[in-house]
Backbone as JSON, one array per atom type, in Angstrom:
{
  "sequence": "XXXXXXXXXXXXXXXXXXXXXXXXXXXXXXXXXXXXXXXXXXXXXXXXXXXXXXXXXXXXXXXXXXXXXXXXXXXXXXXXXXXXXXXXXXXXXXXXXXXXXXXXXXXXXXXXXXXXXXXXXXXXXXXXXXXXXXXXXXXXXXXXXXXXXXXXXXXXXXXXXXXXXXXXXXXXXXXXXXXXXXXXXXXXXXX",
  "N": [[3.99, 0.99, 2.82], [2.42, 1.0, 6.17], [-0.78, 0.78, 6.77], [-1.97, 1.33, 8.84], [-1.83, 3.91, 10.26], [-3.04, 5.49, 8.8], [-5.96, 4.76, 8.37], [-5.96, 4.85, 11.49], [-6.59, 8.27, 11.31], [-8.82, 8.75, 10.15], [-8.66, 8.17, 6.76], [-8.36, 7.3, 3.79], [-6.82, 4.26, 2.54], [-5.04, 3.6, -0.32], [-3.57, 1.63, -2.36], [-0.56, 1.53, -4.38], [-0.31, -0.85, -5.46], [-1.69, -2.6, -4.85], [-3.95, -1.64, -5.97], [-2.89, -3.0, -8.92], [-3.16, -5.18, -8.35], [-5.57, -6.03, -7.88], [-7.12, -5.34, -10.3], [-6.52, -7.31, -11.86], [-9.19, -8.68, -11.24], [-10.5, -7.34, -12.94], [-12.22, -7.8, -16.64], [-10.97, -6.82, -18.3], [-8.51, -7.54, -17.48], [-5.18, -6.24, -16.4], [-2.86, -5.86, -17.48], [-4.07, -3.94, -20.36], [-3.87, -1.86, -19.22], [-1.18, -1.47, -18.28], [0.64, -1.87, -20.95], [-0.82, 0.85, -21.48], [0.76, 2.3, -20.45], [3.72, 2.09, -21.35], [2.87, 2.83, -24.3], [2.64, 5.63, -23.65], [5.24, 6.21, -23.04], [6.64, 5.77, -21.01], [8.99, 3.73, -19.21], [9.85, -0.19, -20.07], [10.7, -1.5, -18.26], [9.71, -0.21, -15.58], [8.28, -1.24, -12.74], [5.84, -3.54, -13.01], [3.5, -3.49, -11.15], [3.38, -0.55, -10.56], [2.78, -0.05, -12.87], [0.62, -0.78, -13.84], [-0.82, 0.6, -11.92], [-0.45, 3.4, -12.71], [-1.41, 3.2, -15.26], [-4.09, 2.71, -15.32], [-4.7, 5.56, -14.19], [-4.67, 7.01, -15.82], [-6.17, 6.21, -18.05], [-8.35, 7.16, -17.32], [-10.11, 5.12, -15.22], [-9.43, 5.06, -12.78], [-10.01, 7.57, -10.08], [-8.08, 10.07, -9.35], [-5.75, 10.51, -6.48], [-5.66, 12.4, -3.32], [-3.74, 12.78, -2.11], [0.09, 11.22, -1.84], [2.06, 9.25, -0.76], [5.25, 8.12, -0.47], [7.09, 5.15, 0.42], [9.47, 4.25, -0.17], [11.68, 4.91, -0.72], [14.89, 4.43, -0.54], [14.79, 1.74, -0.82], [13.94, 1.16, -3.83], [14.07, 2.27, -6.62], [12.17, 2.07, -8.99], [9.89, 2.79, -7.63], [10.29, 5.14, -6.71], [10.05, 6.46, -9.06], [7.89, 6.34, -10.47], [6.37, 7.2, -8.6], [7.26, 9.69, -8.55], [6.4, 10.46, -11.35], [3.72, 10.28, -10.93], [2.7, 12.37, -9.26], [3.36, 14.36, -10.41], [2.68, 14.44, -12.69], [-0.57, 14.68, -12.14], [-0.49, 16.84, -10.73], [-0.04, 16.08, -7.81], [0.03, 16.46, -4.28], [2.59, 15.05, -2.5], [4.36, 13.02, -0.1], [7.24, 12.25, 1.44], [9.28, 9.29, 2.52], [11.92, 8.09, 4.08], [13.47, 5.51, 4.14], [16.06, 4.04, 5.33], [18.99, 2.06, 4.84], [20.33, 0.39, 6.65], [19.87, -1.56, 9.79], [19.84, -0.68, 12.63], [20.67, 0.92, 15.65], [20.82, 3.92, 14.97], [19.41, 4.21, 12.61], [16.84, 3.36, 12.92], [16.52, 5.52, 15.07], [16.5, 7.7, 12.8], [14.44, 6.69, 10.85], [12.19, 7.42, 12.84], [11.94, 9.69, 13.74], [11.64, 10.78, 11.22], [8.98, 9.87, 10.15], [7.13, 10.9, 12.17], [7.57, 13.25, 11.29], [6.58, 13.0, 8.81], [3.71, 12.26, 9.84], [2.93, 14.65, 10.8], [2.92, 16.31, 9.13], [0.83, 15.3, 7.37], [-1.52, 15.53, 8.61], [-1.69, 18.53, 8.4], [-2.04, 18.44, 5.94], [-4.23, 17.29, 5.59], [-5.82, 18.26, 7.68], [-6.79, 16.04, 9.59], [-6.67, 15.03, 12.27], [-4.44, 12.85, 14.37], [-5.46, 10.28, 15.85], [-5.42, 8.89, 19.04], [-6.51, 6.17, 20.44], [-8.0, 5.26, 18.12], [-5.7, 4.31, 16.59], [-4.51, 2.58, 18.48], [-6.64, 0.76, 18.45], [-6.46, 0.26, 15.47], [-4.08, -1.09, 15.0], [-4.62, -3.28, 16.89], [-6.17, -4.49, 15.54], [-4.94, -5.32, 13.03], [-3.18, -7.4, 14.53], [-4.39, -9.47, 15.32], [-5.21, -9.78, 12.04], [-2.98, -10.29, 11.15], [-2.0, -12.88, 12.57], [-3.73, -14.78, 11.75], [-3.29, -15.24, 9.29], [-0.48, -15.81, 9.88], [-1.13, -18.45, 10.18], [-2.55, -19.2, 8.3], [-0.71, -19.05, 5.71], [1.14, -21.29, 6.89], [-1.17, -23.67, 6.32], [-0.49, -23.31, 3.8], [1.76, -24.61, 3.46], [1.27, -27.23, 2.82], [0.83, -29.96, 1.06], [-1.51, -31.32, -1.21], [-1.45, -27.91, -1.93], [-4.08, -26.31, 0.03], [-5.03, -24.1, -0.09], [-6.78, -21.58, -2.72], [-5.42, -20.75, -5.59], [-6.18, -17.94, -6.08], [-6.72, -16.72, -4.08], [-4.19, -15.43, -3.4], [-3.89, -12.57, -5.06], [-6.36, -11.12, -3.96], [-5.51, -11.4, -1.3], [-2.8, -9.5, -1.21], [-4.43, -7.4, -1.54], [-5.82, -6.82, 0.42], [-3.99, -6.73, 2.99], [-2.32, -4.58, 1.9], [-4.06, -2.65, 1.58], [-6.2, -2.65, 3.59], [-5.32, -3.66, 6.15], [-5.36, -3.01, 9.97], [-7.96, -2.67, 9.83], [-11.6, -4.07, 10.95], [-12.79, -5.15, 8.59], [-10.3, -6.7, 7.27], [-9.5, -8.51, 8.81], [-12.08, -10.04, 8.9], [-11.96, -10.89, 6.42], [-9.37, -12.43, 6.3], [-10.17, -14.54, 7.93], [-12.68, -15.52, 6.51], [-11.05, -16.53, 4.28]],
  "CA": [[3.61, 1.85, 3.93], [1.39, 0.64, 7.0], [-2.23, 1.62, 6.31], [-3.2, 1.6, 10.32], [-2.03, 4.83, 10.99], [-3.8, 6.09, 7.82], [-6.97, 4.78, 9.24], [-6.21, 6.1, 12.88], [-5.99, 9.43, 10.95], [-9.85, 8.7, 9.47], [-8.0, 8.73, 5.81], [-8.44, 5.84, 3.17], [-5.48, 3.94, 2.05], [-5.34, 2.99, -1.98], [-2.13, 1.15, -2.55], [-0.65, 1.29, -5.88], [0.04, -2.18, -5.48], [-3.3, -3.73, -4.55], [-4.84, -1.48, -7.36], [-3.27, -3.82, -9.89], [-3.52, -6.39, -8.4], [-7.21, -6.39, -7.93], [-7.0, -5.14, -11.62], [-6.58, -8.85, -12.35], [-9.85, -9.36, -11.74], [-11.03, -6.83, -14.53], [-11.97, -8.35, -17.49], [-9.59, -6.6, -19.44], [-6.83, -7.92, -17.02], [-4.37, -5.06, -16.21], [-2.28, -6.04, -19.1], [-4.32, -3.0, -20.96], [-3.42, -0.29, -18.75], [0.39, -1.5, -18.6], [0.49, -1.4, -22.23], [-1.28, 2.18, -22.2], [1.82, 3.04, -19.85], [4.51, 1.99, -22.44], [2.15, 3.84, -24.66], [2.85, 7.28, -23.01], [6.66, 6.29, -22.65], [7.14, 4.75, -19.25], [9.95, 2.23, -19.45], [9.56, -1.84, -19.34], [11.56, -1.73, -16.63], [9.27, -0.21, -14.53], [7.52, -2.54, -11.68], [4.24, -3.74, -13.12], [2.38, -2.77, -10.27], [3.16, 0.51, -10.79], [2.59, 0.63, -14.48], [-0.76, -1.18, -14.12], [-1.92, 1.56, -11.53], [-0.49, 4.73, -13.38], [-2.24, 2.79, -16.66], [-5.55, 2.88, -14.67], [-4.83, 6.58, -13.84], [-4.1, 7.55, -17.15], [-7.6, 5.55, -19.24], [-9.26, 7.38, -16.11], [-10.43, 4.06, -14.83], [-9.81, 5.57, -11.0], [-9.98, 8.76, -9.6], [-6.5, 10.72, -8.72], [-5.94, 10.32, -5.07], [-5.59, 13.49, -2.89], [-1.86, 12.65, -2.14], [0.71, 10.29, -2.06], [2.96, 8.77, 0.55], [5.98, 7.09, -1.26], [7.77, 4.9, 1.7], [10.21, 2.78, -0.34], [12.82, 5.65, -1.84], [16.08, 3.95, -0.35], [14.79, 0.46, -1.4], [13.47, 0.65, -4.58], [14.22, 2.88, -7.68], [10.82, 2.34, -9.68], [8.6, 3.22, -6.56], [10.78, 6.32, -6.51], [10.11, 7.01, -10.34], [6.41, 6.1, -10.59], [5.24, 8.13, -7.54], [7.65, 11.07, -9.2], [5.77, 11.09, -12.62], [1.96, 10.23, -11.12], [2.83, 13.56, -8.7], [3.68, 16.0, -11.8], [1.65, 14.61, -14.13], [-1.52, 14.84, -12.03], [-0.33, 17.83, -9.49], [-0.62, 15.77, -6.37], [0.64, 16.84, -3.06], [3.8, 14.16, -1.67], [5.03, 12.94, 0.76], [8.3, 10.94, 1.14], [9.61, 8.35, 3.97], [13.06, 7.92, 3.7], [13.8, 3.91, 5.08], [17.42, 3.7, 5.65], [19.18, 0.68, 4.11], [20.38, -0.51, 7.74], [18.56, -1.78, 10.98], [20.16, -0.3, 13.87], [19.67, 2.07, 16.5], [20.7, 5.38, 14.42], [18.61, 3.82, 11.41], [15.83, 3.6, 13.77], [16.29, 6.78, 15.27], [15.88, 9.03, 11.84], [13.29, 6.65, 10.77], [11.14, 7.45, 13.91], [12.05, 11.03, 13.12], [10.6, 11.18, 9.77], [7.69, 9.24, 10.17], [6.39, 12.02, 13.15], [7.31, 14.4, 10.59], [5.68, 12.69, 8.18], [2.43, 12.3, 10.08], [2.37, 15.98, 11.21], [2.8, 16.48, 7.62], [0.02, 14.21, 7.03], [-2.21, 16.26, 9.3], [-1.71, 19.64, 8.22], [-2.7, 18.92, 5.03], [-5.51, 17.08, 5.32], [-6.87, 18.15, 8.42], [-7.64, 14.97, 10.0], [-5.76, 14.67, 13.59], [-3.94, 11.73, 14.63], [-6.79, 10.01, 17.23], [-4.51, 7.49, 19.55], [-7.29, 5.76, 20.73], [-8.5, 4.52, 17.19], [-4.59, 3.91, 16.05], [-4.51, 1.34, 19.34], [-7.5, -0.24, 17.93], [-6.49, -0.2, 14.03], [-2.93, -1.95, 15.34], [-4.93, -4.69, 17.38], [-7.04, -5.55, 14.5], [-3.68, -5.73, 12.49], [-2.14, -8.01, 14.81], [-5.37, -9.98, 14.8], [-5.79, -10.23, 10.86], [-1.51, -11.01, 10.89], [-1.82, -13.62, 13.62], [-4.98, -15.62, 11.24], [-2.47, -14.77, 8.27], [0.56, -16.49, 10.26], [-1.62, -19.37, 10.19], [-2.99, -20.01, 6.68], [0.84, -19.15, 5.5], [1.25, -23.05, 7.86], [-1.27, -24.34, 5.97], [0.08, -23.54, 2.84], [2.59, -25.63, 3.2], [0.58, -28.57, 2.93], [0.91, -30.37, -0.04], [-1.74, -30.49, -1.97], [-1.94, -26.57, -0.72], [-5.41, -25.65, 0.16], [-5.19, -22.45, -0.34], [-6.62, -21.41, -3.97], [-4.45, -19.53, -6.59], [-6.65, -16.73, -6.49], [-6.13, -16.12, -2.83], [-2.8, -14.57, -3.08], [-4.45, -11.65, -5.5], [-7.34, -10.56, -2.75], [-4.92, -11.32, 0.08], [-1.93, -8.99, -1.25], [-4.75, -6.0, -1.92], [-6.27, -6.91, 1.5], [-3.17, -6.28, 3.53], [-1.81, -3.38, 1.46], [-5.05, -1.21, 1.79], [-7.33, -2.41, 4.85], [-4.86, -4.05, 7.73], [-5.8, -2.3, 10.81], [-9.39, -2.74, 9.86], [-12.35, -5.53, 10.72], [-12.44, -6.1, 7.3], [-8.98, -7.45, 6.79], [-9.91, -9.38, 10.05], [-12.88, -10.76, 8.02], [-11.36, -11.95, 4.89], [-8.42, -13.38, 7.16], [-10.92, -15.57, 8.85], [-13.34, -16.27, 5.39], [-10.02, -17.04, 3.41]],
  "C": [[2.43, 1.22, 4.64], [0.23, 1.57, 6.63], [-2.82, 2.11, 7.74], [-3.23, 3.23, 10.67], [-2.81, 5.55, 10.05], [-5.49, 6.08, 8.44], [-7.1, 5.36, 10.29], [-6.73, 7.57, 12.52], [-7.94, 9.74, 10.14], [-9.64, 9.13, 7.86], [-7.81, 7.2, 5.33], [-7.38, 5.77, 2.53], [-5.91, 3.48, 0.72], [-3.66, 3.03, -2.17], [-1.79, 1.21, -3.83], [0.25, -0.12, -6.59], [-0.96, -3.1, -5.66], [-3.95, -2.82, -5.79], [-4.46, -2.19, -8.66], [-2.98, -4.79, -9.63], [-4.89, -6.88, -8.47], [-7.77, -5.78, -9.33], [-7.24, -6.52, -12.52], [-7.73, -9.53, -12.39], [-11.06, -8.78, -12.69], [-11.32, -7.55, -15.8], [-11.4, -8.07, -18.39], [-8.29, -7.48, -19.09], [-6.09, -6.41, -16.74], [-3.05, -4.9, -17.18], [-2.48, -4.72, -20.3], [-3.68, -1.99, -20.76], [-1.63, -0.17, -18.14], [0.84, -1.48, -19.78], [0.14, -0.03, -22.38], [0.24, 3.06, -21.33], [3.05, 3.35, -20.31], [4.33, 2.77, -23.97], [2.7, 5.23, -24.46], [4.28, 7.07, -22.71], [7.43, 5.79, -22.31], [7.98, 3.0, -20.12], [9.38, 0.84, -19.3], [9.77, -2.08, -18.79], [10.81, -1.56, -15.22], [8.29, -1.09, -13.98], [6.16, -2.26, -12.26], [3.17, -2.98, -12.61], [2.23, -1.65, -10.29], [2.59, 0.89, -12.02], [0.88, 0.35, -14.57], [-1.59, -0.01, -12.99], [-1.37, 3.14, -12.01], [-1.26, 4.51, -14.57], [-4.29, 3.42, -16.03], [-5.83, 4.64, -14.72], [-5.11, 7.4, -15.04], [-5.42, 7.34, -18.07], [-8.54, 6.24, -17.82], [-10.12, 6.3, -15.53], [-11.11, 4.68, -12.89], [-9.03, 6.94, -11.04], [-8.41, 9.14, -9.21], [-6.78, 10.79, -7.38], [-5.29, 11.99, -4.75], [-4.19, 13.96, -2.83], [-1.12, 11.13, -1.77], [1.58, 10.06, -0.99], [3.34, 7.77, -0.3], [7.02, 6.95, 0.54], [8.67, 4.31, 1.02], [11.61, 3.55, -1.24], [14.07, 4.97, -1.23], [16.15, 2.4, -1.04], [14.6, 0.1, -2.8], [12.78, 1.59, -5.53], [12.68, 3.11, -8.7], [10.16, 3.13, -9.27], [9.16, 5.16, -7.12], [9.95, 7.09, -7.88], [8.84, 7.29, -10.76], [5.68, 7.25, -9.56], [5.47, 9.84, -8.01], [6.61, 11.31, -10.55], [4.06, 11.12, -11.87], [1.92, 11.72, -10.37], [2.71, 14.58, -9.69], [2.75, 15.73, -12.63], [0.13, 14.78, -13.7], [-1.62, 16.0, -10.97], [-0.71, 17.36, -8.19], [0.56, 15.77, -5.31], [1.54, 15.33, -2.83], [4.13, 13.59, -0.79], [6.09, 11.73, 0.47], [9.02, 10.34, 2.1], [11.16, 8.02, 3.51], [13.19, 6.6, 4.48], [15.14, 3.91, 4.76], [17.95, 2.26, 5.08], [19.32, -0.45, 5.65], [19.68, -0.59, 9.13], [19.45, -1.58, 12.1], [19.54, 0.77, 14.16], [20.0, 3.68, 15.71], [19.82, 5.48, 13.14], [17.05, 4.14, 11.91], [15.43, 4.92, 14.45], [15.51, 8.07, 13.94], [15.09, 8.26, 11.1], [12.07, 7.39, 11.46], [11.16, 8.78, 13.78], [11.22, 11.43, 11.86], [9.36, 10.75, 9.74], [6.85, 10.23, 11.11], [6.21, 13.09, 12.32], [6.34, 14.6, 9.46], [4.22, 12.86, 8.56], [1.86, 13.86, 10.7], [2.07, 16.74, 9.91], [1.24, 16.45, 6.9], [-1.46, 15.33, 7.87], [-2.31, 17.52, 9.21], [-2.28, 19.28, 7.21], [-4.16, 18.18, 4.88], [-6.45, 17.52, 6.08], [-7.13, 17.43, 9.74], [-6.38, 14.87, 11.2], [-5.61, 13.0, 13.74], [-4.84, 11.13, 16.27], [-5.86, 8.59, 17.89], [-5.25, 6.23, 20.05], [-7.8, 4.8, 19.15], [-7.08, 3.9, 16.49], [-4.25, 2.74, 17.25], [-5.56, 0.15, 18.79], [-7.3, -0.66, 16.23], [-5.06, -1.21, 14.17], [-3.59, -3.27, 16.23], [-5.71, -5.3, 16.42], [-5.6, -6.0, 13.31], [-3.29, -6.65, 12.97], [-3.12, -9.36, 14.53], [-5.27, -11.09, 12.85], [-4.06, -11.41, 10.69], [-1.82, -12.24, 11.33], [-3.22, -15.08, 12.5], [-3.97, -15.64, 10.11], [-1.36, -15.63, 8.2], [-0.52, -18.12, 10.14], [-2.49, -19.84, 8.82], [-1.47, -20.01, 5.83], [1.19, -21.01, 5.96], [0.49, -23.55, 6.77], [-1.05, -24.21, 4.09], [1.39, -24.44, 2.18], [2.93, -27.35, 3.01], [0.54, -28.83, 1.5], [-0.27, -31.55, -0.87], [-1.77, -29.02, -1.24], [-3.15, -26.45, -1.0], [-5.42, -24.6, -0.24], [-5.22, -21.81, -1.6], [-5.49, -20.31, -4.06], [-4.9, -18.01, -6.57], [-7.08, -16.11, -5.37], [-5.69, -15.18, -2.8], [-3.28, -13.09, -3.86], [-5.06, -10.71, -4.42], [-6.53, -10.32, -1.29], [-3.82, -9.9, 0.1], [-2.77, -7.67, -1.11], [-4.88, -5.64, -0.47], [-5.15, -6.3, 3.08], [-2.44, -5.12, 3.16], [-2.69, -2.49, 1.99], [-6.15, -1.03, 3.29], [-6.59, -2.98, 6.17], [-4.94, -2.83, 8.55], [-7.39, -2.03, 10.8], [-10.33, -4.04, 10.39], [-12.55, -6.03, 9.57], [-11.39, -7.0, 6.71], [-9.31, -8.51, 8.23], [-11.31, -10.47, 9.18], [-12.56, -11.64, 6.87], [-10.43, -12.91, 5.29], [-9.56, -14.8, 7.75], [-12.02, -16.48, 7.88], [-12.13, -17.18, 4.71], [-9.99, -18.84, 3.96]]
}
């Protein structure tokens, strides 16, 4: 799920992707709190990333988030499963994006449908109005951080690659939780 309109919306994004990945640079590793997830049940099957941020949730590491926005239920069975148990098991409010498997114009249509519904959704319960003015500016710093992004991607393809190993960690949290920000514009441009 795009984080800009989250920001437009003055509403912090926490991915449960980038939380274990930036888990990695715990000195436990995130290894612990995927283990404490297998622990309590949760299949091997399920996607890491999820297990290492319901593990976190679970050793209370980090706080329970207010609510959830699962975007990936047509694509991708875990997401579905993970966002279902962290919901019940910690009583947190939902939401769910339905992405269509195909890319045409009726795919497009009841996307663009749900996503309005979604964000009116999104706005009742928290409050926080949709400001168009700061969602123009969190999409130009997006295109921004992409556009610096499209260009270290190039020089990764340079052999030796420049681009340390321990990049791809900071970069994956960086675009999950802050694109549409100057900070993801910052790290794009330190990286």
């Amino acid at each position: 799920f795009a984080p800009e309109i989250l920001w437009a919306m003055d509403l912090v994004p926490v991915t449960v992707e980038s939380m274990s990945t930036l888990a990695q640079t715990l000195p436990e590793g995130p290894e612990v709190y995927i283990d404490l997830c297998h622990e309590r049940g949760l299949p091997e099957t399920l996607c890491s990333s999820h297990k290492g941020a319901i593990g976190m949730l679970e050793a209370g590491v980090v706080e329970k988030p207010d609510l959830l926005i699962s975007a990936a239920l047509g694509s991708c069975d875990p997401n579905s499963v993970a966002f279902e148990y962290i919901a019940k098991k910690w009583d947190i409010p939902t939401l769910y994006l339905d992405i269509p498997y195909h890319n045409d114009a009726r795919s497009l249509e009841y996307f663009t449908k749900g996503y309005k519904k979604m964000i009116a959704a999104l706005e009742e319960m928290t409050g926080h109005k949709l400001d168009q003015d700061r969602l123009r500016e969190a999409v130009e710093l997006a295109n921004q951080a992409n556009e610096i992004d499209n260009e270290i991607n190039i020089l990764k393809r340079h052999i030796p690659n420049p681009v340390p190993n321990y990049y791809t960690g900071y970069h994956l949290g960086i675009r999950l939780s802050h694109l549409g920000t100057q900070r993801a514009v910052d790290f794009m441009k330190v990286a």
